[in-house]
Coordinates of C-alpha atoms in Angstrom, one line a residue:
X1433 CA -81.6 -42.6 34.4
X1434 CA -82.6 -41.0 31.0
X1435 CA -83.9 -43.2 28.7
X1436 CA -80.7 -43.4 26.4
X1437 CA -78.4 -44.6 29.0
X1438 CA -77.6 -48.6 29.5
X1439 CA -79.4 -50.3 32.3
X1440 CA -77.4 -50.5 35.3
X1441 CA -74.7 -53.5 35.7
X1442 CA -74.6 -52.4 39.4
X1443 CA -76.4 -50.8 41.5
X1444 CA -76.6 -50.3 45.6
X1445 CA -79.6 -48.8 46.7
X1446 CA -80.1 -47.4 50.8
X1447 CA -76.6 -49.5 51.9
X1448 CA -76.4 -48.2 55.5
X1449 CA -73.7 -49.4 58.0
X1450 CA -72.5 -48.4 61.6
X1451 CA -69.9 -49.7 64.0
X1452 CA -69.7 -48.6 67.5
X1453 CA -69.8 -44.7 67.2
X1454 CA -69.6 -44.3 63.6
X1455 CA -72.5 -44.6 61.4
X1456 CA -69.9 -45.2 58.2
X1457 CA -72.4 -45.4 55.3
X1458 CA -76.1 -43.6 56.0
X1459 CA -78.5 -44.8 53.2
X1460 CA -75.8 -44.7 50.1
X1461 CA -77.5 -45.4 46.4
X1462 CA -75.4 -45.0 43.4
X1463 CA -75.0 -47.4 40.3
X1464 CA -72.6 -48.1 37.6
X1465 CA -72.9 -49.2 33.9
X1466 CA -71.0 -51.4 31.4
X1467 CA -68.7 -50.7 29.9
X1468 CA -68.0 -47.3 32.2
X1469 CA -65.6 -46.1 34.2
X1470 CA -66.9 -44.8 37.6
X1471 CA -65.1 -42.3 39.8
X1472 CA -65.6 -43.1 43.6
X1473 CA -64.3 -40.1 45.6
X1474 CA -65.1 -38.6 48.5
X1475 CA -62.6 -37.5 52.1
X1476 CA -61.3 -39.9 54.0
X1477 CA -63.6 -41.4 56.3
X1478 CA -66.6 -40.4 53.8
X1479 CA -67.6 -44.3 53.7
X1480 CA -65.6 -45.2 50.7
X1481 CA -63.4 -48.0 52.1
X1482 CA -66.6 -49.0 53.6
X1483 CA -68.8 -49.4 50.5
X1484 CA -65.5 -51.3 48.6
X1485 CA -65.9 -53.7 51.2
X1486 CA -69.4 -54.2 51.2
X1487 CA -69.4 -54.8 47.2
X1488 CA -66.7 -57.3 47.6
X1489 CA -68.2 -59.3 50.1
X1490 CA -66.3 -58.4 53.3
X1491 CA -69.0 -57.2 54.5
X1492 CA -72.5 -57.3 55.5
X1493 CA -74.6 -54.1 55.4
X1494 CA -76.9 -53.3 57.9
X1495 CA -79.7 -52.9 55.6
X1496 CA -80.4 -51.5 51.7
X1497 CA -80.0 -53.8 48.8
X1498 CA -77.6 -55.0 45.7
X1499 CA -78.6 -55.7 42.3
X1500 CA -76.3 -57.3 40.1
X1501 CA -77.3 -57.7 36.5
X1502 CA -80.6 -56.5 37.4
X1503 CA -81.2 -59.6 40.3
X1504 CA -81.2 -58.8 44.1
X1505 CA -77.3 -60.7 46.1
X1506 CA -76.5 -60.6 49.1
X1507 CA -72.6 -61.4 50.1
X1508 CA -71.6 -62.8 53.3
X1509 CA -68.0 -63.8 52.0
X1510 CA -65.6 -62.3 49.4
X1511 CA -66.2 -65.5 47.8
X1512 CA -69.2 -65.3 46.7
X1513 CA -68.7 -61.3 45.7
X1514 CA -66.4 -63.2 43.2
X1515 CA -68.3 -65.9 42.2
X1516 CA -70.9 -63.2 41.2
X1517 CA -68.4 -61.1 39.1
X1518 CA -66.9 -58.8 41.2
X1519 CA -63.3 -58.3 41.7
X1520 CA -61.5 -55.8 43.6
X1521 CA -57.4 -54.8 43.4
X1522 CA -56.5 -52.6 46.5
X1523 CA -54.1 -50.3 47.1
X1524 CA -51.6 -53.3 49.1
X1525 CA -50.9 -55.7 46.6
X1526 CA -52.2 -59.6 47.8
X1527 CA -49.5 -61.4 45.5
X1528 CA -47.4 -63.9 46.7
X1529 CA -43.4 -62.3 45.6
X1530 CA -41.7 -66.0 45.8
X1531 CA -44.6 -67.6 43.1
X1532 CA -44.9 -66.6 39.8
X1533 CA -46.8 -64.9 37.8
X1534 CA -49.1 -67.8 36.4
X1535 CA -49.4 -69.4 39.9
X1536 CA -50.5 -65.8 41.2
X1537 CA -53.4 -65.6 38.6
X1538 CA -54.5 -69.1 39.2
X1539 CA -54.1 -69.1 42.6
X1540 CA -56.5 -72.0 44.4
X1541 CA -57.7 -72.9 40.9
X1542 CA -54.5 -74.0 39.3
X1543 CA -55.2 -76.7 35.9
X1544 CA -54.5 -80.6 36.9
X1545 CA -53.3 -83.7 34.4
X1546 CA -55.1 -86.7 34.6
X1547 CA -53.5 -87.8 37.9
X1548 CA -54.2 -85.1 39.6
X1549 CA -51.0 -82.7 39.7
X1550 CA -51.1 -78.9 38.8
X1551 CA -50.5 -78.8 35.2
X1552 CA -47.8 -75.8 34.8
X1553 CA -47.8 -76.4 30.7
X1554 CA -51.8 -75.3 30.8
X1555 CA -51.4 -72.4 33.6
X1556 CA -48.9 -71.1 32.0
X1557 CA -50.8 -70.6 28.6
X1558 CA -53.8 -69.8 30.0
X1559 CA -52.0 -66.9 32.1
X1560 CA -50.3 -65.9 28.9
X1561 CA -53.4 -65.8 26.5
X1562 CA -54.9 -63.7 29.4
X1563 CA -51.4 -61.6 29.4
X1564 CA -51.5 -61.0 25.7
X1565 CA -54.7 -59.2 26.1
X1566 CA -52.3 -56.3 27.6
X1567 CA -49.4 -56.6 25.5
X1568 CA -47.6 -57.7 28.9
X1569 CA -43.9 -57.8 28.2
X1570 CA -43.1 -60.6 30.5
X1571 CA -44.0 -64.3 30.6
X1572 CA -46.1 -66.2 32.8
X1573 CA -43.4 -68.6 34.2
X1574 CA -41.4 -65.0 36.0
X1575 CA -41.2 -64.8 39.5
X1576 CA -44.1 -61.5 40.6
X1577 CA -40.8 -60.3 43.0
X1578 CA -38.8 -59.3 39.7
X1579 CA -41.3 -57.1 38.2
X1580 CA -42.3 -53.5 38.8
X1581 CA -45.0 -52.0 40.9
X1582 CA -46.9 -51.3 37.7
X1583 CA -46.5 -54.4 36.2
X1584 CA -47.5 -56.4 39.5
X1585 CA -50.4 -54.3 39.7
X1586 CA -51.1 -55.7 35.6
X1587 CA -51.0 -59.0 37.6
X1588 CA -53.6 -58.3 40.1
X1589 CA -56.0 -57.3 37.4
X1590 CA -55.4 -60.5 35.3
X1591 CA -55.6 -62.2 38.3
X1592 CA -59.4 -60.2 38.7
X1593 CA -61.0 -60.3 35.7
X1594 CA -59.6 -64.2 34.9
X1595 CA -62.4 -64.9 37.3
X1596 CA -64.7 -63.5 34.9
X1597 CA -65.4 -60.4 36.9
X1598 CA -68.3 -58.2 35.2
X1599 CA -67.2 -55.6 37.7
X1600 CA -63.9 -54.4 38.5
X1601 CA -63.1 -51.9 41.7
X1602 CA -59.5 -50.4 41.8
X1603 CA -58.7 -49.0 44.8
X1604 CA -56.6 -46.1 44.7
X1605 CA -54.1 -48.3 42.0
X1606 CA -52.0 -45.1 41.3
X1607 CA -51.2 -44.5 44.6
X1608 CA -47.2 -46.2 44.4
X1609 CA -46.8 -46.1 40.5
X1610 CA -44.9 -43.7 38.1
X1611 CA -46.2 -41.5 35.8
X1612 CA -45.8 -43.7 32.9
X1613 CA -46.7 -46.7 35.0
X1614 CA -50.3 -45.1 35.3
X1615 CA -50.4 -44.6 32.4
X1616 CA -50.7 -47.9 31.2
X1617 CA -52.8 -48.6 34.0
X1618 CA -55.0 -46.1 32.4
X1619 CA -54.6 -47.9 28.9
X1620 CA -55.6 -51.6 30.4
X1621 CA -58.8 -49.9 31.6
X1622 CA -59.8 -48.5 28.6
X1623 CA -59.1 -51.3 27.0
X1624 CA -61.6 -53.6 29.9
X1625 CA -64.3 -50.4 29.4
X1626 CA -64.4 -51.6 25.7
X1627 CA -64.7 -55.3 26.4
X1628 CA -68.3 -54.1 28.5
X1629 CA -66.6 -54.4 32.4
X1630 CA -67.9 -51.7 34.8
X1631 CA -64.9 -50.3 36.5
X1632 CA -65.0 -48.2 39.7
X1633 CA -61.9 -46.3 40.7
X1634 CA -61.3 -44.8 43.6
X1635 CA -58.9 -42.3 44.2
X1636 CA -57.9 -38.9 45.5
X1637 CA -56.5 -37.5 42.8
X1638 CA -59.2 -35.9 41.0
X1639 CA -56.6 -35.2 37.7
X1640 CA -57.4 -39.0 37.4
X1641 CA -60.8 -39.1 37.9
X1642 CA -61.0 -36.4 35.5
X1643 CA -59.0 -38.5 32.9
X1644 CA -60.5 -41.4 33.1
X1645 CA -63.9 -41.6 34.3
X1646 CA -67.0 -41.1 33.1
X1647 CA -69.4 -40.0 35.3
X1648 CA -68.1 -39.5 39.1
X1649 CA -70.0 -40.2 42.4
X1650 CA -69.2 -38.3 45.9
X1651 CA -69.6 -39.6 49.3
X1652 CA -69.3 -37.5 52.1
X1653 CA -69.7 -37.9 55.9
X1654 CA -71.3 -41.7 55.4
X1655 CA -73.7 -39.9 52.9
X1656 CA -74.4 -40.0 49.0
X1657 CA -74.0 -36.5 47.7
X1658 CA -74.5 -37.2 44.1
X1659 CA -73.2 -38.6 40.6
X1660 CA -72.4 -36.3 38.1
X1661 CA -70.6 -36.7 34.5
X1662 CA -67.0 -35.6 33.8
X1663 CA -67.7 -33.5 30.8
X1664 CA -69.9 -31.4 32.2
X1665 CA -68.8 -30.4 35.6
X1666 CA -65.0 -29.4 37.3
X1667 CA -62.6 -30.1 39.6
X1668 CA -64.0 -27.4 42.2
X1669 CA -67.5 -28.1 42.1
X1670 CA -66.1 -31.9 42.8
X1671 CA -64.4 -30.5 45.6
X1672 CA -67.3 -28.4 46.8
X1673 CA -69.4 -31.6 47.0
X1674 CA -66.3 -33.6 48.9
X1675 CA -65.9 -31.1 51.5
X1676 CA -69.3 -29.3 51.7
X1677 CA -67.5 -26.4 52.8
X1678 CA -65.5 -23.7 50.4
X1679 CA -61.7 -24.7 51.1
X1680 CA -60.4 -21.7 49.1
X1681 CA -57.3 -20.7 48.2
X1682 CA -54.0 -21.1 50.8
X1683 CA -53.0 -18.0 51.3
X1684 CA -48.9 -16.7 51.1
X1685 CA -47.4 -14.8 53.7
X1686 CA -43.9 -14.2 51.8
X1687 CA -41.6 -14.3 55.1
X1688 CA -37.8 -13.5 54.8
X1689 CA -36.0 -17.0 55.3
X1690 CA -33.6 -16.5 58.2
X1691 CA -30.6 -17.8 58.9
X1692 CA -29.2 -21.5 58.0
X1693 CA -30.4 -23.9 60.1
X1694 CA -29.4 -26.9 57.6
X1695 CA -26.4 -27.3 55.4
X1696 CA -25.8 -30.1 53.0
X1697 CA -22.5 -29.8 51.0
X1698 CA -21.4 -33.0 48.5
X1699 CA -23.7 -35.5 50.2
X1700 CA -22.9 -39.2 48.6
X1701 CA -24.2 -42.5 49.2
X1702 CA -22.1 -44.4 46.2
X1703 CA -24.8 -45.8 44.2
X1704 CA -27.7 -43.9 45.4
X1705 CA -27.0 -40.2 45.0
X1706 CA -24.2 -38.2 44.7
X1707 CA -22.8 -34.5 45.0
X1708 CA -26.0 -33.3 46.7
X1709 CA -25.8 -29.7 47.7
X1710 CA -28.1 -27.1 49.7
X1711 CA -29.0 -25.3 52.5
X1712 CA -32.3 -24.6 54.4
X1713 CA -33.2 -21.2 56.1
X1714 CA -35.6 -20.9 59.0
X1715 CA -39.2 -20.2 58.4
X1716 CA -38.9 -21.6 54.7
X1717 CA -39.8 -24.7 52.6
X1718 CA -38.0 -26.6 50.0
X1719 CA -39.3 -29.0 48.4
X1720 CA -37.5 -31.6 46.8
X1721 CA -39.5 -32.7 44.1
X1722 CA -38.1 -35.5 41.2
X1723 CA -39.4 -38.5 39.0
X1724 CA -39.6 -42.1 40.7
X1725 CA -36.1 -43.5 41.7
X1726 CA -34.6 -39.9 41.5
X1727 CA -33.4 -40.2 45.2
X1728 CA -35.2 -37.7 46.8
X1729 CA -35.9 -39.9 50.4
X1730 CA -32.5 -41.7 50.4
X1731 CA -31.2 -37.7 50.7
X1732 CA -33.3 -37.1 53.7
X1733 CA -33.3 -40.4 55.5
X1734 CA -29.0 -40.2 54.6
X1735 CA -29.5 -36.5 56.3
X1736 CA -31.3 -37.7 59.6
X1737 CA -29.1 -41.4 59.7
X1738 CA -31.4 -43.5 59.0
X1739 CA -29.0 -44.6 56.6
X1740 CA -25.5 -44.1 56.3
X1741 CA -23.5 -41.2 53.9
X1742 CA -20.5 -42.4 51.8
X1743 CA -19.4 -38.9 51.3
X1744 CA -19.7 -35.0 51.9
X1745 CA -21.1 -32.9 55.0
X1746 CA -23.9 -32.1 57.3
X1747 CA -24.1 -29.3 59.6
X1748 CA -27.0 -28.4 61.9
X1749 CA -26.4 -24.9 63.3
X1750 CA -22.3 -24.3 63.2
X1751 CA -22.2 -27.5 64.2
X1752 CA -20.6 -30.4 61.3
X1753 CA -22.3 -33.7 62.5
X1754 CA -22.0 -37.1 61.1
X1755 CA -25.2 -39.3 62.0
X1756 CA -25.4 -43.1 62.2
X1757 CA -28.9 -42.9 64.3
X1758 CA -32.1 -41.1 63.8
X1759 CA -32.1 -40.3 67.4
X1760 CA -29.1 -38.7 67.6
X1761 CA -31.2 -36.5 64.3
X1762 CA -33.9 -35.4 67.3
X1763 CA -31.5 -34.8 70.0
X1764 CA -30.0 -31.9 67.3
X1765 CA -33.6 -30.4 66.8
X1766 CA -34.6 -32.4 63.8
X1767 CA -37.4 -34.6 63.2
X1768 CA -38.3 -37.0 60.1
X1769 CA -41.9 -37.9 58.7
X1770 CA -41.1 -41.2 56.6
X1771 CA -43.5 -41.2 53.8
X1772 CA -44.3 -44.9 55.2
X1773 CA -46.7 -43.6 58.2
X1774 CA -47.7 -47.4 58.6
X1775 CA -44.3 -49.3 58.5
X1776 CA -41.8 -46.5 59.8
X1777 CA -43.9 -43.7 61.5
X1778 CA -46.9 -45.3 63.6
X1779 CA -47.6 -47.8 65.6
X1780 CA -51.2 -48.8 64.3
X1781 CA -52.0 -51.1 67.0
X1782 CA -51.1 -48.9 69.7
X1783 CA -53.7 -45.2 71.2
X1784 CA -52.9 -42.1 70.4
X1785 CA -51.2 -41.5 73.3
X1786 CA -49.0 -44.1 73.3
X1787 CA -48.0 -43.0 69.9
X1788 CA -46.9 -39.3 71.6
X1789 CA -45.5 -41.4 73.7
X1790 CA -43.0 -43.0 71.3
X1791 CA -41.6 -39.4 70.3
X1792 CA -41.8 -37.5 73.7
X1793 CA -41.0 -40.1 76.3
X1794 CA -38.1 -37.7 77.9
X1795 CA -40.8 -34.8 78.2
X1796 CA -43.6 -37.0 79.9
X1797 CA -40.7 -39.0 82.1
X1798 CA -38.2 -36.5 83.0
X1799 CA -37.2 -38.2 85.7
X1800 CA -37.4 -42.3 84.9
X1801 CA -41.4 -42.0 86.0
X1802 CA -44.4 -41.5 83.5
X1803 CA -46.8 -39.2 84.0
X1804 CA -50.0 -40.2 82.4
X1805 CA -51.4 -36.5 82.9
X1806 CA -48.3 -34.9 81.3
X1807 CA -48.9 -37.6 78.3
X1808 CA -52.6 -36.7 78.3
X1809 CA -52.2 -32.9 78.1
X1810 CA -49.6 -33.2 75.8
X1811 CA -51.2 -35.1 73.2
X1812 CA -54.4 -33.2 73.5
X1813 CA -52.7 -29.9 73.1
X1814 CA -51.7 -30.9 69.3
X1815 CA -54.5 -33.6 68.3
X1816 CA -56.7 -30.2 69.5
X1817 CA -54.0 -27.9 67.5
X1818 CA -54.1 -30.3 64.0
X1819 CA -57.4 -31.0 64.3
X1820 CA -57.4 -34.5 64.9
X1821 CA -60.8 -36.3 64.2
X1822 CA -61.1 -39.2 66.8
X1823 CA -63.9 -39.8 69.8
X1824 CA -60.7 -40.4 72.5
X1825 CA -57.4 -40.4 72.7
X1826 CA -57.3 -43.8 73.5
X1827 CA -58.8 -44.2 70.3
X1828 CA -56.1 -46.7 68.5
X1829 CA -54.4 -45.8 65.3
X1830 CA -55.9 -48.0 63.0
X1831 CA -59.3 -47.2 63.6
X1832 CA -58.4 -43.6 62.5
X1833 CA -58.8 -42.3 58.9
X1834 CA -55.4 -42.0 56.7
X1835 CA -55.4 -38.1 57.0
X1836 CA -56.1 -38.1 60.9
X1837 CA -53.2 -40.4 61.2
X1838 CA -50.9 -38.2 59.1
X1839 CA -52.0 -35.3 61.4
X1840 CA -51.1 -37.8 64.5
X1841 CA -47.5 -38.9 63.2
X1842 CA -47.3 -34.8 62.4
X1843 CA -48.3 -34.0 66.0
X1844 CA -46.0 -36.6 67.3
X1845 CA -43.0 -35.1 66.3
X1846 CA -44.2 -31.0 66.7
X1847 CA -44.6 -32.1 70.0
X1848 CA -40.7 -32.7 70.2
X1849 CA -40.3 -28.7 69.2
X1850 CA -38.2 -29.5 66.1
X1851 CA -36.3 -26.8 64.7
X1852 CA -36.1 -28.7 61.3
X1853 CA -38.2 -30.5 60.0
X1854 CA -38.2 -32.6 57.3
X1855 CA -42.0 -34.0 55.7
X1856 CA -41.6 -37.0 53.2
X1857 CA -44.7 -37.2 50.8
X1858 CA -46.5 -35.5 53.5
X1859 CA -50.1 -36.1 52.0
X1860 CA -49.9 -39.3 50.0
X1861 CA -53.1 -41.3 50.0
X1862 CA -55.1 -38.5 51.7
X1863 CA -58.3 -36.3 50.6
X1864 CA -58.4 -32.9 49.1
X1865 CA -60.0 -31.3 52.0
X1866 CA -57.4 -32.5 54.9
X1867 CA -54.4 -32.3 52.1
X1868 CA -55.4 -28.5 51.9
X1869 CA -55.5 -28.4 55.9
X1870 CA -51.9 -30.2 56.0
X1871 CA -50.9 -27.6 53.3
X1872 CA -51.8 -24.3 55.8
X1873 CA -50.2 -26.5 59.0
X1874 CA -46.9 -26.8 56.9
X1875 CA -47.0 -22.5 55.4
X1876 CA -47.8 -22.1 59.1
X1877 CA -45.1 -23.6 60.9
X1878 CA -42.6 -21.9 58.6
X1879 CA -44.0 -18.8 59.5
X1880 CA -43.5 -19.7 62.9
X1881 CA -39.6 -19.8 62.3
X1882 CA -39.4 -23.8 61.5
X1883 CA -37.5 -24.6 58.4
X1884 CA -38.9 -27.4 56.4
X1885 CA -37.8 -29.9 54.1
X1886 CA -40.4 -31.3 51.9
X1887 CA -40.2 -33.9 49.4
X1888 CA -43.6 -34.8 46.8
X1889 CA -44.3 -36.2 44.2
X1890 CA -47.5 -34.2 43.2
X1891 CA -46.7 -31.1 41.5
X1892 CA -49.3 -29.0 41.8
X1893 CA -48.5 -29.3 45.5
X1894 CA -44.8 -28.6 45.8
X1895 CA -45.8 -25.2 44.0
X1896 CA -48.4 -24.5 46.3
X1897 CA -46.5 -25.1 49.9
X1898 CA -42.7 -24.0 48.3
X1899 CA -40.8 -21.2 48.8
X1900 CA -38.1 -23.0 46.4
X1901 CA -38.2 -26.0 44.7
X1902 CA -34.9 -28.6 44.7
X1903 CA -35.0 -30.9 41.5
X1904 CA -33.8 -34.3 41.2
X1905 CA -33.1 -36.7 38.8
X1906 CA -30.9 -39.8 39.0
X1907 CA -29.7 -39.1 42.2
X1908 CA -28.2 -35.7 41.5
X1909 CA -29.5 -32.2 42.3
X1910 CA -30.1 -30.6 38.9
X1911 CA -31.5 -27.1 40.0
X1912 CA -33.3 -25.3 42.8
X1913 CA -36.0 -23.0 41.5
X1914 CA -37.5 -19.5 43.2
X1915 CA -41.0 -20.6 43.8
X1916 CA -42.1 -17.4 42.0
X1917 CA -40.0 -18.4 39.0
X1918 CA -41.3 -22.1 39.4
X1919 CA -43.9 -23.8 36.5
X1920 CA -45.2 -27.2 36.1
X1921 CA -43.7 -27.1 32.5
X1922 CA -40.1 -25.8 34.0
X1923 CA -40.2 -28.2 37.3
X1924 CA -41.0 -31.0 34.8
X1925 CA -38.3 -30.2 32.5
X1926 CA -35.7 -30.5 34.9
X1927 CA -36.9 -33.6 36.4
X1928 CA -37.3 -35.0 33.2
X1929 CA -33.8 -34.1 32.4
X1930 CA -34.4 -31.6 29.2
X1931 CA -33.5 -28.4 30.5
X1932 CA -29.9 -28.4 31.9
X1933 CA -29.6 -24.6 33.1
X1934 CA -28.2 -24.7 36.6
X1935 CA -30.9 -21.9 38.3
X1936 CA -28.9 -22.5 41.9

């Protein structure tokens, strides 16, 4: 520390911890200031989640030491992490949809009358003078189940720093939000760095980091790899210190689509989307990018059944289907990645081989008996193909980073030998170094003859892994762009609704 900047608000010196065949966090020091905004990054499985936890009280570290304001804590409950002055807002939301907003912020510490009885008069204007801080547009007395994400998560951060935090950690907070939702996000923590807080934010997507923070410190492996400040480094050399390995540039193989494996004419679902239109070639990928609530999921989950079309026509092959079932989608040589991996894809609870098992349970036991070696040599050949990170295959799902179980939910269904294949935000809430490897597995498998459907959200992606791009916006398909005519500006533009030239 030079001797111009601010003592330290926070600081963790030599916080180790290990569970049973992982050493999570190996002697980790790093510190943040007030009134700053810290970038936490590092890959998944780098000890991030870990530290968070550790800061908020969860838990206990095996040894090393926190100093808040300058005096040695020690946490042993969230609690007390609270008590101190800090507050964290994760990722999942902890509101409670049915209560409102004022009995969310006050939650367990609600104002009583005289006799005893919560006093909704006084929450209610204490929620709102804490509201009117942000310029919130909606009163205390609302129910948290009629607001948006982004105002929900405004909620959560009242809730926090009502408690008098002195340190608030947001936890990947952009992950389910719209551009313009984050962007107020970004304007409520400028506003807290101005009123002396220390923020931390964690996320993945350095664009942020880079936007927001002020200085950014990298974990990798369990390990502290250093802090540096925004303004004077890049996104690469951030990169460089995440993965500890050059992750280059993916390379294109520009491969002649074949023929049409899917074809989509006048798809409906009244209300939804409408008039949808396209085909996809083997050994391509379109992406179908769009804005939030533009329809691109309810398309592909209308395509494989999960939910029922109104209107229009699918064929697979020569063959016009009509699918009510998602497994009548895989018996056709199709398979579906919901971008939900933990609600619709996995089973958390359950090993990696059971997991194969879910998707393959007519290759394994052909005949009405399981073969556990079958199972075994199965789900080795693609956790071993992919990459997989885990000490067993009996390893269960939870205990598995987000990207390894991305790869696992992306083995699960390879192993089914789709033909199409459709990928729905295939690397939401995962690192830069496994995105890029998930990147190369999808350029790979069109090359292999597969044709892909894609859908993102992140831009710069879906002009990296495209060899077209399919643009939606309120549930219609306004243009499909050749990925060598494709541009953030022009992508955006048609999303956005400002160019109307139809480039199909």
């Amino acid at each position: 520390m030079s001797g111009s900047d601010p003592p330290s608000l926070l600081r963790v010196e030599s916080i180790s911890k290990a569970f049973p065949g992982v050493q999570a966090l190996d002697q980790v020091s790093l510190d943040v200031r007030p009134g700053e905004i810290l970038g936490l990054v590092g890959e998944n499985g780098a000890g991030k989640s870990t530290l968070i936890q550790i800061l908020t009280g969860a838990l206990v570290p095996d040894n090393g030491q926190i100093y808040l304001d300058g005096k040695s804590v020690r946490f042993t409950h969230p609690i007390q992490a609270e008590e101190a002055g800090i507050s964290a807002v994760y990722q999942e939301l902890s509101l409670v949809n049915n209560l409102s907003v004022a009995e969310n912020v006050f939650a367990g510490r609600q104002p009583s009358n005289a006799l005893g009885f919560m006093n909704v008069r006084e929450m209610n204007q204490q929620a709102k003078t804490w509201l009117d801080r942000f310029d919130a547009a909606f009163p205390p007395s609302i129910r948290v189940e009629y607001l948006s994400l982004g105002n929900q998560q405004l909620v959560e951060i009242t809730k926090a720093i009502s408690r008098n935090a002195k340190v608030l950690i947001l936890d990947e907070p952009t992950s389910s939000l719209s551009l313009q939702e984050a962007g107020q996000l970004f304007d409520i923590m400028r506003q807290l760095k101005e009123q002396g807080l220390a923020i931390i934010f964690v996320s993945h997507h350095l664009e942020e980091v880079f936007e927001i923070c002020d200085r950014v410190s990298v974990l990798r492996d369990g390990h502290y790899v250093g802090t540096v400040n925004t303004a004077e480094t890049s996104e690469q050399q951030i990169i460089g210190m995440m993965v500890g390995r050059d992750i280059g540039e993916l390379e294109r193989k520009e491969e002649q689509a074949g023929e049409v494996l899917l074809q989509v004419r006048n798809l409906t679902r009244k209300g939804v989307f409408e008039d949808v239109s396209f085909e996809l070639r083997r050994g391509e990928v379109l992406t179908f990018f769009g804005l939030v609530g533009a329809g691109r999921s309810e398309v592909a989950r209308a395509i494989v059944g999960m939910d029922v079309a109104t209107g229009g026509s699918i064929r697979i092959g020569d063959a016009e289907v009509r699918l009510t079932h998602p497994s009548q989608a895989m018996a056709l040589g199709m398979a579906y990645l919901s971008e939900d991996r933990k609600r619709e894809g996995l089973y958390l609870e359950k090993t990696i081989k059971e997991n194969f098992l879910v998707t393959n349970l007519r290759k394994v036991a052909p005949h009405g008996w399981l073969s556990w070696p079958a199972l075994t040599n199965l789900t080795q050949r693609y956790t071993d193909r992919l990459a997989v990170r885990t000490p067993s295959l009996d390893q269960r799902l939870r205990n598995l980073s987000g990207g390894n179980q991305q790869k696992v939910l992306l083995g699960m269904w390879l192993a089914t030998e789709p033909n199409v294949l459709i990928v729905d935000e295939p690397t939401r809430g995962i690192d830069v170094g496994t995105k890029q490897e998930l990147h190369r597995i999808l350029r790979e498998l069109a090359a292999q003859g597969k044709a892909i459907m894609a859908i993102s959200s992140d831009l710069p992606e879906t002009l990296i892994i495209s060899d077209r791009i399919a643009v939606m916006r309120r549930g219609r398909l306004v243009g499909v762009i050749p990925q060598a005519e494709a541009t953030e500006e022009g992508v955006m533009q048609y999303a956005a609704g400002v160019s109307q030239d139809d480039n199909q």
